[in-house]
Amino acid sequence: MRTCYTGEVCKDHLDQTVTLFGWVHRRRDHGGVIFIDLRDRAGLAQVVVDPDNVEAFATAERIRNEFCVRITGLVRLRPEGTNNAELASGEVEILCREIEILNASVTPPFQLDDDNLSETTRLTHRVLDLRRPAMQYNLMLRYKVTMAVRRYLDSLGFIDIETPMLTKSTPEGARDYLVPSRVNAGQFFALPQSPQLFKQMLMVSGFDRYYQITKCFRDEDLRADRQPEFTQIDCETSFLNEEEIRGIFEGMVRHVFSEVQQVALPETFPTMTWGEAMQRYGSDKPDLRVKLEFTDVADLMKDVDFKVFSAPANDPKSRVVALRIPGGGSMPRSEIDAYTKFVGIYGAKGLAYIKVNDAAAIPEGLQSPIVKNIHVDALKALIERTGAQSGDLIFFGADKIRVVNDAIGALRVKIGHSEFGREHGLFEASWKPLWVIDFPMFEYDEEEGRYFAAHHPFTSPKDGHEDYLASDPSRALAKAYDLVLNGWEIGGGSVRIHRADVQSKVFSALNIGEEEAREKFGFLLDALQYGAPPHGGVAFGLDRLVTMMTGAESIRDVIAFPKTQRAQCLLTQAPSAVDEKQLRELHIRLRAAEAK
């Protein structure tokens, strides 16, 4: 039986005989004495095999990296000057008395301490990749986060209830993953994009505080912070208003950071409306560590000769903003050119700028090709409004609202995170949580000529906005909220509609008729008739939260067996073809793929 984990051996075990199990991280032969670094999930310990112990020494000579072994030995202090402060076991070593090879290993395809592995190699050999200390740390921290969440919610009376994985396809949002039914020919289940409808029905059922840490599925294009299957901390509660719900769950986030990482987040998270976030940062998930903000200048540019500014300044669907970079006048032209190329990724046609050499001398103190096309009054007002000082740089965005927000918003973050931004105090290394509230109820699709739910069609409008649902849906705001942390949305939710008359107005605004509503959501609408309580909730992305806490570059680094950006598992080679017999049983016939 194991005495303790290998990485936990310490001075408390001095002069004790211990039995340890683990994998050989490294074997070193030092002039007749063999040293083995033994590894398990808790860390490393140094084992010394003396040639005087003939049997153990002979076994140690056959051992190679990643052999699985059992070792029994005496814990003693390391010789003076050989301590390893980076290891919990670094003050002691184990003098081996017995060693047993439990299983040999073939030569691994890579060294576990190699930090330059490609992701393809890591995911193909994921079993070995998960042995690496960094991955062991990530998954152990993920476990600690889930346990801290459970303890917190349990203390407040939340009940863990499972909801179905095979459910009805309700095409609102991303594509569903569909599962053919063998016993119901031609019909399909869908894997849930979230437990949204079920958790609302649980509120109607009287389980007024529900949570679930559950898998969700979305068939969408992937990137660093998305997976086709992801884990959600899903929560719902009854009889609380928007502010009370936010209070409970910001408390949960504070608790998790405090318990797992001993990090003290602010006692109260600040709130900002969606409109203010978009105006100041061009993003509904602003990274508040970056000390740069937009300045709207469209009104100053309406009558300038520079058409790149004046045209969008006079277009209500466009925007002209300035982004002041303190100290940016020292930025070389090559860096400005690189930023110009960067904003092109987001659809910007260019990146106008002005270097403020002397803020008191207008226009002589300003350096830019565009200065000659902007009259002096506009330039003076620009310097005053932005607060630009001598030595600053001002970047501009002038285009359709979405292009400006995306391009200059991304530029703001890139400059803040850059070496320049850190050297000039434009970035604060800290945790910056923020509630973004008062989202629009709807988004308008120009191509289809109709509104879509910005969150989902069961989100409640803010009090007093119900009449806008019929008269002007673009003005309706929702009781919706996102929790943003350092530029990442880690959670979001809303107060739900629990009244049939309000739900009917929302469906009308979405151009969903009664027949379509019943076809898609009839089971929920029926449930809401039976005294549905006021309710609302929130869902947190566990993968994103843990990614941030570990400092990992991708959520794939905090998921045991993730998919690639092509939605493939390189370890198991999924998805894969299935045989014709299985397809016949599912009443499916494949069409030949069209030549591209």
Coordinates of C-alpha atoms in Angstrom, one line a residue:
M1 CA 0.0 0.0 0.0
R2 CA 1.2 3.5 -0.8
T3 CA 2.4 5.5 2.2
C4 CA 1.7 8.8 0.5
Y5 CA 1.9 10.5 -2.9
T6 CA 5.5 10.8 -4.2
G7 CA 5.4 14.5 -4.4
E8 CA 4.3 14.8 -0.8
V9 CA 7.3 13.2 0.8
C10 CA 9.0 15.7 3.1
K11 CA 10.9 16.2 6.3
D12 CA 7.9 14.9 8.3
H13 CA 8.8 11.5 6.9
L14 CA 12.4 11.5 8.1
D15 CA 13.8 8.1 9.1
Q16 CA 10.5 6.5 8.0
T17 CA 10.3 3.6 5.5
V18 CA 7.8 4.6 2.8
T19 CA 6.3 2.9 -0.2
L20 CA 5.7 5.0 -3.3
F21 CA 4.2 4.3 -6.7
G22 CA 4.7 6.3 -9.8
W23 CA 6.5 6.8 -13.1
V24 CA 10.2 7.2 -13.8
H25 CA 10.6 10.8 -14.9
R26 CA 14.3 10.6 -15.3
R27 CA 17.1 8.0 -14.5
R28 CA 20.7 9.2 -13.9
D29 CA 23.7 7.0 -13.3
H30 CA 26.3 8.9 -11.3
G31 CA 29.4 6.8 -11.0
G32 CA 27.8 3.7 -9.7
V33 CA 25.0 5.3 -7.8
I34 CA 21.7 5.5 -9.7
F35 CA 19.3 8.4 -9.1
I36 CA 15.6 8.1 -10.1
D37 CA 13.3 11.0 -10.2
L38 CA 10.0 9.4 -9.4
R39 CA 6.8 11.2 -10.4
D40 CA 3.1 11.0 -9.7
R41 CA 0.3 13.6 -9.8
A42 CA 1.6 15.3 -6.7
G43 CA 5.1 15.9 -8.0
L44 CA 8.6 14.5 -7.9
A45 CA 10.8 12.8 -5.4
Q46 CA 14.5 11.8 -5.7
V47 CA 15.2 8.1 -5.1
V48 CA 18.8 6.9 -4.6
V49 CA 19.7 3.3 -5.5
D50 CA 23.0 2.2 -3.9
P51 CA 25.0 -0.6 -5.6
D52 CA 25.3 -2.3 -2.2
N53 CA 21.7 -3.3 -2.6
V54 CA 22.5 -5.8 -5.4
E55 CA 19.0 -6.8 -6.3
A56 CA 17.5 -3.3 -6.4
F57 CA 20.5 -1.9 -8.3
A58 CA 20.1 -4.6 -11.0
T59 CA 16.5 -3.7 -11.4
A60 CA 17.3 0.0 -11.5
E61 CA 19.8 -0.6 -14.3
R62 CA 16.9 -1.9 -16.5
I63 CA 14.6 1.0 -15.8
R64 CA 14.0 3.7 -18.4
N65 CA 11.8 6.8 -18.6
E66 CA 8.1 6.3 -18.0
F67 CA 8.4 2.8 -16.5
C68 CA 5.7 2.4 -13.9
V69 CA 7.3 1.2 -10.6
R70 CA 6.9 0.6 -6.9
I71 CA 9.7 1.8 -4.6
T72 CA 10.2 1.1 -0.9
G73 CA 12.9 3.0 0.9
L74 CA 14.1 5.1 3.9
V75 CA 13.5 8.8 3.9
R76 CA 16.7 10.8 4.7
L77 CA 18.0 14.4 4.3
R78 CA 19.7 15.2 1.1
P79 CA 23.4 15.9 1.4
E80 CA 24.2 19.5 2.2
G81 CA 24.1 21.8 -0.8
T82 CA 22.0 19.5 -2.9
N83 CA 18.5 20.7 -1.8
N84 CA 16.0 21.6 -4.5
A85 CA 13.9 24.5 -3.4
E86 CA 11.5 24.0 -6.4
L87 CA 10.3 20.7 -5.1
A88 CA 8.1 20.1 -2.1
S89 CA 10.2 17.0 -1.5
G90 CA 13.4 19.0 -2.2
E91 CA 15.0 18.6 1.2
V92 CA 14.8 14.8 1.3
E93 CA 15.6 11.8 -0.7
I94 CA 14.6 8.1 -0.5
L95 CA 17.3 5.5 -0.1
C96 CA 15.8 2.6 -2.1
R97 CA 15.5 -0.8 -0.4
E98 CA 13.1 -2.5 -2.9
I99 CA 12.1 -1.6 -6.4
E100 CA 9.5 -3.4 -8.5
I101 CA 8.8 -2.8 -12.2
L102 CA 5.0 -2.8 -12.4
N103 CA 5.0 -2.2 -16.1
A104 CA 7.7 -1.3 -18.7
S105 CA 7.3 1.5 -21.2
V106 CA 8.3 1.8 -24.8
T107 CA 10.4 4.8 -25.7
P108 CA 8.0 7.8 -25.5
P109 CA 7.6 9.9 -28.6
F110 CA 8.7 13.0 -26.7
Q111 CA 10.3 14.1 -23.4
L112 CA 7.7 15.1 -20.9
D113 CA 9.8 18.2 -20.0
D114 CA 9.9 19.4 -23.6
D115 CA 8.0 22.7 -23.7
N116 CA 8.3 23.2 -27.5
L117 CA 5.9 20.4 -28.6
S118 CA 3.4 21.1 -31.4
E119 CA -0.2 20.9 -30.4
T120 CA -0.7 18.1 -33.0
T121 CA 1.9 16.0 -31.2
R122 CA 0.4 16.7 -27.9
L123 CA -3.2 15.8 -28.9
T124 CA -2.2 12.7 -30.8
H125 CA -0.3 11.4 -27.7
R126 CA -2.7 13.0 -25.2
V127 CA -2.3 10.2 -22.7
L128 CA 1.4 11.0 -22.3
D129 CA 0.8 14.8 -22.6
L130 CA -1.5 14.6 -19.6
R131 CA 1.4 13.1 -17.6
R132 CA 3.3 16.4 -18.0
P133 CA 3.3 18.5 -14.7
A134 CA 1.7 21.5 -16.4
M135 CA -1.3 19.4 -17.5
Q136 CA -1.5 17.6 -14.2
Y137 CA -1.7 21.1 -12.5
N138 CA -4.3 22.4 -14.9
L139 CA -6.7 19.4 -14.4
M140 CA -6.1 19.4 -10.7
L141 CA -7.0 23.1 -10.5
R142 CA -10.1 22.4 -12.7
Y143 CA -11.2 19.8 -10.1
K144 CA -10.6 22.3 -7.2
V145 CA -12.7 24.9 -9.0
T146 CA -15.6 22.5 -9.5
M147 CA -15.5 21.5 -5.9
A148 CA -15.4 25.1 -4.7
V149 CA -18.4 25.8 -6.9
R150 CA -20.3 22.9 -5.5
R151 CA -19.5 23.8 -1.9
Y152 CA -20.6 27.4 -2.4
L153 CA -23.9 26.6 -4.2
D154 CA -24.7 23.8 -1.7
S155 CA -24.3 26.3 1.2
L156 CA -27.0 28.5 -0.4
G157 CA -29.5 25.6 -1.0
F158 CA -28.8 24.9 -4.7
I159 CA -29.6 21.4 -5.8
D160 CA -27.7 19.5 -8.4
I161 CA -30.2 18.1 -10.9
E162 CA -29.3 16.4 -14.2
T163 CA -31.2 17.2 -17.4
P164 CA -31.4 15.2 -20.7
M165 CA -28.6 14.8 -23.2
L166 CA -31.0 13.6 -25.9
T167 CA -33.6 16.3 -26.4
K168 CA -35.6 18.2 -29.1
S169 CA -33.8 20.4 -31.7
T170 CA -34.8 24.0 -31.1
P171 CA -33.0 26.0 -33.8
E172 CA -32.3 29.2 -32.0
G173 CA -28.6 30.0 -31.8
A174 CA -25.7 27.8 -33.0
R175 CA -26.2 24.6 -35.0
D176 CA -27.4 21.5 -33.1
Y177 CA -25.5 18.2 -33.1
L178 CA -28.2 15.8 -34.3
V179 CA -28.5 12.1 -33.2
P180 CA -30.6 9.8 -35.4
S181 CA -33.2 7.7 -33.7
R182 CA -33.2 4.0 -34.6
V183 CA -36.6 3.2 -33.1
N184 CA -38.3 6.4 -34.6
A185 CA -37.3 6.2 -38.2
G186 CA -36.5 9.6 -39.8
Q187 CA -36.5 11.5 -36.5
F188 CA -33.6 13.0 -34.6
F189 CA -32.6 14.0 -31.1
A190 CA -30.4 17.0 -30.6
L191 CA -27.6 17.3 -28.1
P192 CA -28.3 20.3 -25.8
Q193 CA -26.6 23.6 -26.6
S194 CA -27.5 24.4 -22.9
P195 CA -30.1 23.1 -20.4
Q196 CA -31.9 26.4 -20.8
L197 CA -35.5 25.1 -21.3
F198 CA -35.2 22.3 -18.8
K199 CA -33.9 24.5 -16.0
Q200 CA -36.8 26.9 -16.6
M201 CA -39.2 24.0 -16.3
L202 CA -37.5 23.0 -13.1
M203 CA -38.3 26.4 -11.7
V204 CA -42.0 25.8 -12.6
S205 CA -41.7 22.4 -10.8
G206 CA -40.7 24.1 -7.6
F207 CA -37.0 23.4 -7.4
D208 CA -36.3 27.0 -6.8
R209 CA -32.5 26.7 -6.7
Y210 CA -30.9 24.4 -9.3
Y211 CA -27.4 24.0 -10.6
Q212 CA -25.5 21.5 -12.8
I213 CA -22.0 21.2 -14.1
T214 CA -22.8 19.8 -17.4
K215 CA -21.6 19.2 -21.0
C216 CA -23.1 21.3 -23.8
F217 CA -22.7 21.0 -27.5
R218 CA -22.6 23.4 -30.4
D219 CA -21.7 22.6 -34.0
E220 CA -19.9 25.8 -34.8
D221 CA -16.6 27.0 -36.1
L222 CA -13.9 26.7 -33.5
R223 CA -11.2 28.9 -32.1
A224 CA -8.9 29.1 -29.0
D225 CA -11.8 29.6 -26.6
R226 CA -14.4 27.3 -28.1
Q227 CA -15.0 23.6 -28.4
P228 CA -17.8 21.5 -29.9
E229 CA -18.4 20.1 -26.4
F230 CA -17.8 22.3 -23.5
T231 CA -18.6 22.4 -19.8
Q232 CA -21.0 24.8 -18.3
I233 CA -21.8 25.7 -14.6
D234 CA -25.5 26.1 -15.2
C235 CA -27.7 27.8 -12.5
E236 CA -31.3 29.0 -12.1
T237 CA -33.2 30.4 -9.2
S238 CA -36.7 31.7 -8.5
F239 CA -38.1 34.7 -6.7
L240 CA -35.0 36.9 -7.0
N241 CA -34.5 40.0 -9.1
E242 CA -31.6 40.8 -11.5
E243 CA -29.4 42.5 -8.8
E244 CA -29.9 39.7 -6.3
I245 CA -29.0 37.0 -8.9
R246 CA -25.8 38.9 -9.8
G247 CA -25.0 39.2 -6.1
I248 CA -25.1 35.5 -5.6
F249 CA -22.9 34.6 -8.5
E250 CA -20.3 37.3 -8.2
G251 CA -20.0 35.9 -4.6
M252 CA -19.4 32.5 -6.2
V253 CA -16.6 33.8 -8.4
R254 CA -15.0 35.6 -5.4
H255 CA -15.2 32.4 -3.4
V256 CA -13.6 30.2 -6.1
F257 CA -10.7 32.6 -6.6
S258 CA -10.2 32.9 -2.9
E259 CA -10.4 29.2 -2.1
V260 CA -8.5 27.9 -5.1
Q261 CA -5.9 30.5 -5.7
Q262 CA -6.0 32.7 -2.6
V263 CA -6.8 35.7 -4.8
A264 CA -9.0 38.4 -3.4
L265 CA -11.3 39.9 -6.0
P266 CA -13.1 43.2 -5.3
E267 CA -15.9 43.1 -2.7
T268 CA -18.3 44.5 -5.2
F269 CA -17.9 44.0 -9.0
P270 CA -18.6 47.2 -11.0
T271 CA -21.4 47.3 -13.5
M272 CA -21.5 49.0 -16.9
T273 CA -24.3 49.1 -19.4
W274 CA -23.9 47.5 -22.8
G275 CA -24.3 50.9 -24.4
E276 CA -21.5 52.5 -22.3
A277 CA -19.2 49.5 -22.9
M278 CA -19.6 49.7 -26.7
Q279 CA -19.2 53.5 -26.6
R280 CA -16.0 53.5 -24.5
Y281 CA -14.3 50.3 -25.6
G282 CA -16.1 49.0 -28.7
S283 CA -16.7 45.7 -27.0
D284 CA -19.3 44.1 -24.7
K285 CA -16.5 42.3 -22.9
P286 CA -13.9 45.0 -22.3
D287 CA -10.5 44.2 -20.9
L288 CA -10.3 46.8 -18.1
R289 CA -6.7 46.1 -17.5
V290 CA -6.0 48.2 -20.6
K291 CA -6.1 52.0 -19.8
L292 CA -7.2 53.2 -23.2
E293 CA -10.7 54.4 -24.2
F294 CA -12.5 55.5 -27.4
T295 CA -13.4 59.2 -27.8
D296 CA -16.3 59.8 -30.2
V297 CA -15.4 62.6 -32.6
A298 CA -17.9 62.3 -35.4
D299 CA -19.5 65.7 -34.6
L300 CA -16.1 67.3 -35.0
M301 CA -15.5 65.8 -38.4
K302 CA -18.8 66.4 -40.2
D303 CA -17.6 69.4 -42.2
V304 CA -13.9 68.5 -42.8
D305 CA -12.4 68.1 -46.2
F306 CA -11.2 64.6 -45.3
K307 CA -13.9 62.4 -46.8
V308 CA -12.6 59.3 -45.0
F309 CA -13.9 61.1 -41.8
S310 CA -16.7 63.3 -43.0
A311 CA -18.6 60.6 -44.8
P312 CA -19.0 58.2 -41.8
A313 CA -19.4 61.3 -39.6
N314 CA -22.7 62.1 -41.4
D315 CA -23.9 58.5 -41.6
P316 CA -26.0 57.3 -38.6
K317 CA -24.9 53.7 -39.2
S318 CA -21.2 54.7 -39.0
R319 CA -18.9 55.9 -36.3
V320 CA -15.7 58.1 -36.0
V321 CA -13.6 57.5 -32.9
A322 CA -10.2 58.6 -31.7
L323 CA -7.9 56.4 -29.6
R324 CA -5.3 58.4 -27.7
I325 CA -2.0 56.6 -27.0
P326 CA -0.1 58.4 -24.2
G327 CA 3.6 58.5 -25.2
G328 CA 2.8 57.0 -28.6
G329 CA 4.6 59.8 -30.4
S330 CA 7.8 57.8 -29.9
M331 CA 6.3 54.8 -31.8
P332 CA 8.2 54.1 -35.0
R333 CA 6.5 54.1 -38.4
S334 CA 7.1 50.4 -38.8
E335 CA 5.1 49.7 -35.7
I336 CA 2.3 52.0 -36.9
D337 CA 2.3 50.1 -40.3
A338 CA 2.1 46.8 -38.4
Y339 CA -1.0 48.1 -36.6
T340 CA -2.5 49.3 -39.9
K341 CA -2.2 45.7 -41.2
F342 CA -3.6 44.3 -38.0
V343 CA -6.9 46.3 -38.1
G344 CA -7.3 45.1 -41.7
I345 CA -8.2 41.7 -40.2
Y346 CA -11.3 43.3 -38.8
G347 CA -12.4 45.0 -42.0
A348 CA -10.8 48.4 -41.5
K349 CA -9.6 50.0 -44.8
G350 CA -6.7 51.8 -43.1
L351 CA -5.6 53.4 -39.9
A352 CA -5.3 57.2 -39.8
Y353 CA -3.2 58.7 -37.1
I354 CA -1.8 62.0 -35.8
K355 CA 1.4 62.4 -33.8
V356 CA 1.1 65.2 -31.3
N357 CA 4.6 66.8 -31.2
D358 CA 3.4 70.0 -29.6
A359 CA -0.1 70.1 -28.2
A360 CA 0.0 73.9 -27.9
A361 CA 0.8 74.6 -31.5
I362 CA -2.1 73.7 -33.8
P363 CA -1.7 72.7 -36.6
E364 CA 2.1 73.1 -36.7
G365 CA 2.7 70.8 -33.8
L366 CA 0.7 68.0 -35.3
Q367 CA 2.4 65.4 -37.7
S368 CA 0.3 63.4 -40.1
P369 CA -0.7 63.2 -43.8
I370 CA -4.3 63.9 -42.8
V371 CA -3.8 67.2 -40.9
K372 CA -3.9 69.4 -44.0
N373 CA -7.4 68.1 -44.7
I374 CA -8.9 68.9 -41.3
H375 CA -9.6 72.6 -40.4
V376 CA -7.9 74.2 -37.4
D377 CA -11.1 74.4 -35.3
A378 CA -11.7 70.7 -35.6
L379 CA -8.1 69.9 -34.7
K380 CA -8.2 72.1 -31.6
A381 CA -11.4 70.6 -30.5
L382 CA -10.0 67.1 -31.1
I383 CA -6.9 67.8 -29.0
E384 CA -9.1 69.2 -26.2
R385 CA -11.6 66.4 -26.2
T386 CA -9.1 63.6 -26.3
G387 CA -6.9 65.3 -23.7
A388 CA -3.9 64.6 -25.9
Q389 CA -0.5 65.9 -24.6
S390 CA 2.7 66.6 -26.4
G391 CA 4.4 63.3 -27.3
D392 CA 1.1 61.4 -27.7
L393 CA -0.3 59.6 -30.7
I394 CA -3.9 59.5 -31.8
F395 CA -5.3 56.6 -33.9
F396 CA -8.7 56.9 -35.7
G397 CA -11.4 54.6 -36.7
A398 CA -14.0 55.8 -39.2
D399 CA -16.3 53.3 -40.8
K400 CA -19.5 51.3 -40.2
I401 CA -20.2 50.9 -36.4
R402 CA -19.3 47.2 -36.3
V403 CA -16.1 47.7 -38.2
V404 CA -14.9 50.5 -36.0
N405 CA -15.9 48.7 -32.8
D406 CA -14.2 45.5 -33.9
A407 CA -11.0 47.0 -35.4
I408 CA -10.3 49.8 -32.9
G409 CA -11.4 47.6 -30.0
A410 CA -8.9 45.0 -31.0
L411 CA -6.2 47.6 -31.6
R412 CA -6.9 49.0 -28.1
V413 CA -6.3 45.6 -26.5
K414 CA -3.2 44.8 -28.7
I415 CA -1.5 48.0 -27.8
G416 CA -2.3 47.7 -24.1
H417 CA -0.9 44.2 -24.0
S418 CA 2.2 45.0 -26.1
E419 CA 5.7 45.7 -24.7
F420 CA 5.1 49.4 -25.5
G421 CA 1.8 49.4 -23.5
R422 CA 3.3 47.8 -20.5
E423 CA 6.4 50.1 -20.5
H424 CA 4.1 53.2 -20.8
G425 CA 1.7 52.2 -18.0
L426 CA -1.2 51.4 -20.3
F427 CA -1.7 47.9 -18.8
E428 CA -2.4 46.9 -15.2
A429 CA -1.6 43.4 -14.3
S430 CA -4.5 42.5 -12.1
W431 CA -8.0 40.8 -12.1
K432 CA -10.6 43.1 -13.4
P433 CA -14.2 41.8 -13.2
L434 CA -17.1 43.6 -14.6
W435 CA -20.9 43.1 -15.0
V436 CA -22.2 44.3 -18.4
I437 CA -25.9 44.9 -18.1
D438 CA -28.9 46.2 -20.1
F439 CA -28.2 44.4 -23.4
P440 CA -30.4 45.0 -26.4
M441 CA -33.3 42.5 -26.5
F442 CA -32.9 42.0 -30.3
E443 CA -30.4 42.2 -33.1
Y444 CA -31.6 43.1 -36.6
D445 CA -30.5 41.1 -39.6
E446 CA -30.4 43.3 -42.7
E447 CA -30.3 40.4 -45.1
E448 CA -33.3 38.6 -43.7
G449 CA -35.1 41.8 -42.7
R450 CA -36.1 40.7 -39.3
Y451 CA -35.1 40.7 -35.6
F452 CA -33.4 37.9 -33.8
A453 CA -33.1 37.4 -30.0
A454 CA -29.8 38.8 -28.8
H455 CA -29.8 36.3 -25.9
H456 CA -32.7 33.9 -26.3
P457 CA -36.4 34.4 -26.9
F458 CA -37.2 33.8 -23.2
T459 CA -35.2 36.8 -21.9
S460 CA -37.3 39.3 -20.1
P461 CA -37.4 43.0 -21.2
K462 CA -36.5 45.6 -18.6
D463 CA -39.5 47.1 -16.7
G464 CA -41.2 49.7 -18.9
H465 CA -39.8 48.3 -22.1
E466 CA -42.6 45.9 -22.9
D467 CA -44.4 48.4 -25.1
Y468 CA -41.3 48.7 -27.3
L469 CA -41.7 45.1 -28.3
A470 CA -44.4 46.1 -30.7
S471 CA -43.7 49.8 -31.4
D472 CA -39.9 49.8 -31.8
P473 CA -38.0 46.5 -30.9
S474 CA -34.7 48.2 -31.4
R475 CA -35.2 50.3 -28.3
A476 CA -36.1 47.4 -26.0
L477 CA -33.4 46.5 -23.4
A478 CA -33.2 43.1 -21.7
K479 CA -32.7 42.0 -18.1
A480 CA -29.6 40.3 -19.3
Y481 CA -26.1 40.4 -17.9
D482 CA -22.7 39.1 -18.6
L483 CA -19.8 38.7 -16.2
V484 CA -16.6 39.7 -17.9
L485 CA -13.1 39.1 -16.5
N486 CA -10.0 40.6 -18.2
G487 CA -11.7 40.7 -21.5
W488 CA -13.2 37.3 -21.5
E489 CA -16.9 36.6 -21.0
I490 CA -16.9 34.0 -18.3
G491 CA -20.6 33.9 -17.6
G492 CA -23.9 35.3 -18.7
G493 CA -27.6 35.0 -18.0
S494 CA -30.9 36.8 -17.7
V495 CA -34.1 37.1 -15.9
R496 CA -36.6 35.0 -17.8
I497 CA -40.1 35.7 -19.1
H498 CA -42.7 34.1 -16.9
R499 CA -45.9 35.8 -18.1
A500 CA -47.7 34.5 -21.2
D501 CA -48.7 38.0 -22.5
V502 CA -45.1 39.3 -22.5
Q503 CA -43.8 36.1 -24.1
S504 CA -46.4 36.5 -26.9
K505 CA -45.1 40.1 -27.5
V506 CA -41.5 38.8 -27.8
F507 CA -42.5 36.1 -30.3
S508 CA -44.4 38.7 -32.4
A509 CA -41.3 40.9 -32.4
L510 CA -39.3 37.9 -33.6
N511 CA -41.8 37.2 -36.3
I512 CA -42.6 33.8 -34.7
G513 CA -46.2 32.9 -35.2
E514 CA -48.3 30.9 -32.7
E515 CA -48.0 27.7 -34.8
E516 CA -44.2 28.0 -35.0
A517 CA -43.9 28.8 -31.3
R518 CA -45.9 25.8 -30.3
E519 CA -43.9 23.6 -32.7
K520 CA -40.5 24.7 -31.3
F521 CA -41.3 25.5 -27.7
G522 CA -44.8 24.1 -26.9
F523 CA -43.6 22.0 -24.0
L524 CA -42.2 25.1 -22.2
L525 CA -45.1 27.3 -23.1
D526 CA -47.4 24.7 -21.6
A527 CA -45.4 24.5 -18.4
L528 CA -45.4 28.3 -18.0
Q529 CA -49.2 28.2 -17.7
Y530 CA -49.1 26.5 -14.3
G531 CA -48.2 29.4 -12.0
A532 CA -44.6 29.9 -13.3
P533 CA -42.6 31.8 -10.7
P534 CA -40.4 34.8 -11.5
H535 CA -37.0 33.3 -12.2
G536 CA -33.7 33.8 -13.8
G537 CA -30.2 32.4 -13.9
V538 CA -26.7 32.4 -15.2
A539 CA -24.3 30.0 -16.9
F540 CA -20.5 30.1 -16.5
G541 CA -18.0 28.6 -19.0
L542 CA -16.0 26.3 -16.7
D543 CA -13.3 25.8 -19.5
R544 CA -12.8 29.5 -20.0
L545 CA -12.7 30.2 -16.2
V546 CA -10.1 27.6 -15.6
T547 CA -8.1 28.7 -18.7
M548 CA -7.8 32.1 -17.2
M549 CA -6.9 30.9 -13.7
T550 CA -4.1 28.7 -15.1
G551 CA -2.8 31.2 -17.6
A552 CA -3.2 28.6 -20.3
E553 CA -3.1 29.8 -24.0
S554 CA -6.2 27.7 -25.0
I555 CA -9.1 26.0 -23.4
R556 CA -7.7 22.8 -24.9
D557 CA -5.0 22.9 -22.2
V558 CA -7.6 22.6 -19.4
I559 CA -9.8 19.8 -21.1
A560 CA -8.6 16.2 -20.7
F561 CA -9.5 15.1 -24.2
P562 CA -10.3 18.1 -26.4
K563 CA -11.0 18.4 -30.1
T564 CA -8.9 20.3 -32.6
Q565 CA -10.1 23.4 -34.5
R566 CA -11.4 21.0 -37.1
A567 CA -13.6 19.4 -34.4
Q568 CA -11.5 16.2 -34.5
C569 CA -10.0 14.0 -31.7
L570 CA -6.5 13.1 -32.8
L571 CA -6.2 10.6 -30.0
T572 CA -9.2 8.4 -31.0
Q573 CA -9.5 9.6 -34.6
A574 CA -13.1 10.7 -34.1
P575 CA -15.2 11.4 -36.0
S576 CA -14.9 8.3 -38.1
A577 CA -16.8 6.4 -40.7
V578 CA -19.3 3.7 -39.6
D579 CA -20.3 0.6 -41.4
E580 CA -23.3 0.2 -43.7
K581 CA -25.1 -2.0 -41.2
Q582 CA -25.2 0.7 -38.6
L583 CA -26.4 3.2 -41.1
R584 CA -29.2 0.9 -42.2
E585 CA -30.3 0.4 -38.6
L586 CA -30.5 4.2 -38.3
H587 CA -32.5 4.5 -41.6
I588 CA -29.6 6.7 -43.1
R589 CA -28.2 6.6 -46.6
L590 CA -25.1 8.7 -47.3
R591 CA -24.9 10.8 -50.4
A592 CA -21.6 10.9 -52.3
A593 CA -19.7 14.0 -51.3
E594 CA -19.8 16.7 -54.0
A595 CA -16.5 17.4 -55.8
K596 CA -15.0 20.8 -54.7

